[in-house]
Short mmCIF file of C-alpha atoms in Angstrom, two decimals:
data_model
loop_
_atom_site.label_atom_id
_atom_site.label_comp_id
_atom_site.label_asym_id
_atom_site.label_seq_id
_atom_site.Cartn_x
_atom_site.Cartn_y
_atom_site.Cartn_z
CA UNK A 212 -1.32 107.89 141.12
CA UNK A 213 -1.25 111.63 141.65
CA UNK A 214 0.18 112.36 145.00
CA UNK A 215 -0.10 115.85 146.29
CA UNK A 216 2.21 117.42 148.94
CA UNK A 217 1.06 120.25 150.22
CA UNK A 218 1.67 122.67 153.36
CA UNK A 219 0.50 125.83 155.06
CA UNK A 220 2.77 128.45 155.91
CA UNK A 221 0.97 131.23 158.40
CA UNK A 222 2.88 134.01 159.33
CA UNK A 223 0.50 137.01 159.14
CA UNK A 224 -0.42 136.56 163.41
CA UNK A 225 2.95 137.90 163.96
CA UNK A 226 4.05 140.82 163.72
CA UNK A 227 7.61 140.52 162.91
CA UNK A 228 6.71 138.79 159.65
CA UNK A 229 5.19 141.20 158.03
CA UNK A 230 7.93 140.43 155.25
CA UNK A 231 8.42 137.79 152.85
CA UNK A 232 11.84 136.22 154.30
CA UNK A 233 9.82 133.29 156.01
CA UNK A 234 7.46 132.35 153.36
CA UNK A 235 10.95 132.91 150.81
CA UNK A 236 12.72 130.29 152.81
CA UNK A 237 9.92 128.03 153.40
CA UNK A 238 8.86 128.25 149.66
CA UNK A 239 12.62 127.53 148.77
CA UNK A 240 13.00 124.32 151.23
CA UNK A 241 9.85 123.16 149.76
CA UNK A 242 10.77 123.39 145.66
CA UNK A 243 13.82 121.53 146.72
CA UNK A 244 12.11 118.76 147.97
CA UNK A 245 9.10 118.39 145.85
CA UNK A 246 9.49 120.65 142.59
CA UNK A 247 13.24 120.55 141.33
CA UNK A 248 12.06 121.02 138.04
CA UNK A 249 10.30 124.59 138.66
CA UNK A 250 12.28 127.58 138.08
CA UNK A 251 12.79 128.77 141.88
CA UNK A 252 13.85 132.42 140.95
CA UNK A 253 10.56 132.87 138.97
CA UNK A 254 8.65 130.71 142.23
CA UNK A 255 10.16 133.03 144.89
CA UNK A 256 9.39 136.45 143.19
CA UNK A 257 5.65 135.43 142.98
CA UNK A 258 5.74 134.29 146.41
CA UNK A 259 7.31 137.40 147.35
CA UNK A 260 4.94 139.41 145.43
CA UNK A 261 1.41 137.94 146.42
CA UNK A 262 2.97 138.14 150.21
CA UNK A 263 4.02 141.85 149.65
CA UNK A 264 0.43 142.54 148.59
CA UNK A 265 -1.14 140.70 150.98
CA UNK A 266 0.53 142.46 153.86
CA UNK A 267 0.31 146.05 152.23
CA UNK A 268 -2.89 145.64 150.93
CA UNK A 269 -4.71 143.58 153.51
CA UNK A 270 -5.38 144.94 157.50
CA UNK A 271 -5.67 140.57 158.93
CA UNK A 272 -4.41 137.93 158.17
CA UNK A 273 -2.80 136.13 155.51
CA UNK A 274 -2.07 132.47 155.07
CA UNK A 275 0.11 130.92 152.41
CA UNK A 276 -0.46 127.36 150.63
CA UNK A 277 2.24 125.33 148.59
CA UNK A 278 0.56 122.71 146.53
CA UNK A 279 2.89 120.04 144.29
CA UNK A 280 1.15 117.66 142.03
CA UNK A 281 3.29 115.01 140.07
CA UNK A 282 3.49 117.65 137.65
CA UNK A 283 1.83 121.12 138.92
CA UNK A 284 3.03 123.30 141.35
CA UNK A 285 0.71 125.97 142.75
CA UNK A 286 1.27 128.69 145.44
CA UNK A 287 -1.76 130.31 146.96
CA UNK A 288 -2.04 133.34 149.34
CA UNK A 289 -5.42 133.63 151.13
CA UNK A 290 -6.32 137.24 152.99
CA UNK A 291 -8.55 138.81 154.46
CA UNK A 292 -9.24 141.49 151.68
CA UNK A 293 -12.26 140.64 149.54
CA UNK A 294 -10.79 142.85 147.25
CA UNK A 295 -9.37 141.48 143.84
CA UNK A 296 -5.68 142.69 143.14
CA UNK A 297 -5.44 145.55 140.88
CA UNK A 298 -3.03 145.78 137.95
CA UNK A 299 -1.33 149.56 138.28
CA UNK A 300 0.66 151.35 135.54
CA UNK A 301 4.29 150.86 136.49
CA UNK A 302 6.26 153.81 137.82
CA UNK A 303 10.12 153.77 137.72
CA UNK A 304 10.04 156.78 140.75
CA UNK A 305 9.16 154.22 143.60
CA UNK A 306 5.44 154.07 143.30
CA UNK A 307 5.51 150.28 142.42
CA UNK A 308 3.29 148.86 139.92
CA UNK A 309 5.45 146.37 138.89
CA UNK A 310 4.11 143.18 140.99
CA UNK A 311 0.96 142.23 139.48
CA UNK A 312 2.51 142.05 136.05
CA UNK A 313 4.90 139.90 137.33
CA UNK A 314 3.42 137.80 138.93
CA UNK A 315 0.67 137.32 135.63
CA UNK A 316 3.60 137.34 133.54
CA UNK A 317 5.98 134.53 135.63
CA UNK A 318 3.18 131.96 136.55
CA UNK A 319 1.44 130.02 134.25
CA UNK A 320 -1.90 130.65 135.37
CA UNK A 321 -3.17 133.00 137.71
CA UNK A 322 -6.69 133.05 139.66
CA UNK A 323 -8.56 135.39 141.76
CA UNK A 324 -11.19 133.27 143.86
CA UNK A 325 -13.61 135.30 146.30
CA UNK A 326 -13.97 133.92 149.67
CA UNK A 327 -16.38 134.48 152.32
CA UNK A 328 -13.93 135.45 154.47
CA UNK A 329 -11.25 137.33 151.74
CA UNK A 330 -9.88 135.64 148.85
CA UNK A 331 -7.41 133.24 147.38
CA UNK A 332 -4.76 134.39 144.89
CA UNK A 333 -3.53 130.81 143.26
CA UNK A 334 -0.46 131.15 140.71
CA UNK A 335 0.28 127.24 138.89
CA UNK A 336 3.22 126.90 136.72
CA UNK A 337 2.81 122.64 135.16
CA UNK A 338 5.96 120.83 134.73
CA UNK A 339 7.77 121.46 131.50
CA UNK A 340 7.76 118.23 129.25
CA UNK A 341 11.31 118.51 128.76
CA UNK A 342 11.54 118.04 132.65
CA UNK A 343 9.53 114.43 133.00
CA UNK A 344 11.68 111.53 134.03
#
């Protein structure tokens, strides 16, 4: 049997979240409890990431999704933007640049689905075999 848990974190309607702290903590809580085996530094960064874009990049709302499988994990950020994310050149005086690449180069798959209202930005990582009980 493949039991999911999964739950929505929405922070975007408020103003004072327009950071990543909430969804950091709630994405922490949530890999303790039903993903041990993912790699929670590499987890939070793309959490912080896709949240960073969303609010930066986005002028609504943003919602995100924590998904575990028996042996996925995926974290999705839905917007309001229609518009895909865009991979920059990196710039080491403050520009950024650096977030997309991560966030392609930390997950092990990454997908860009079109929504009518936005899109979805889903990042899986699959449980390592050296990890299964």
């Amino acid at each position: 049997m493949n039991a999911q848990r999964h739950v929505v974190i929405e922070e975007s309607p408020h103003p004072e979240s327009r950071h990543t702290a909430g969804a950091r903590t709630a994405t922490a809580e949530f890999l303790l409890h039903h993903c041990p085996w993912a790699d929670p530094d590499a987890v939070l960064l793309v959490v912080s990431e896709l949240v960073s874009n969303a609010v930066r990049h986005t002028a609504g709302w943003w919602r995100l999704h924590l998904t575990a499988g028996t042996d996925t994990l995926t974290v999705g950020i839905e917007d309001s933007s229609p518009l895909p994310p865009v991979a920059r050149p990196p710039s080491f005086s403050g520009e950024g640049g650096f977030g997309w690449h991560l966030v392609q180069r930390l997950a092990g798959r990454v997908e860009v689905c079109p929504q009518p209202y936005g899109k979805t930005v889903r990042a899986t990582w699959v449980r390592p075999a050296a990890a299964s009980c």
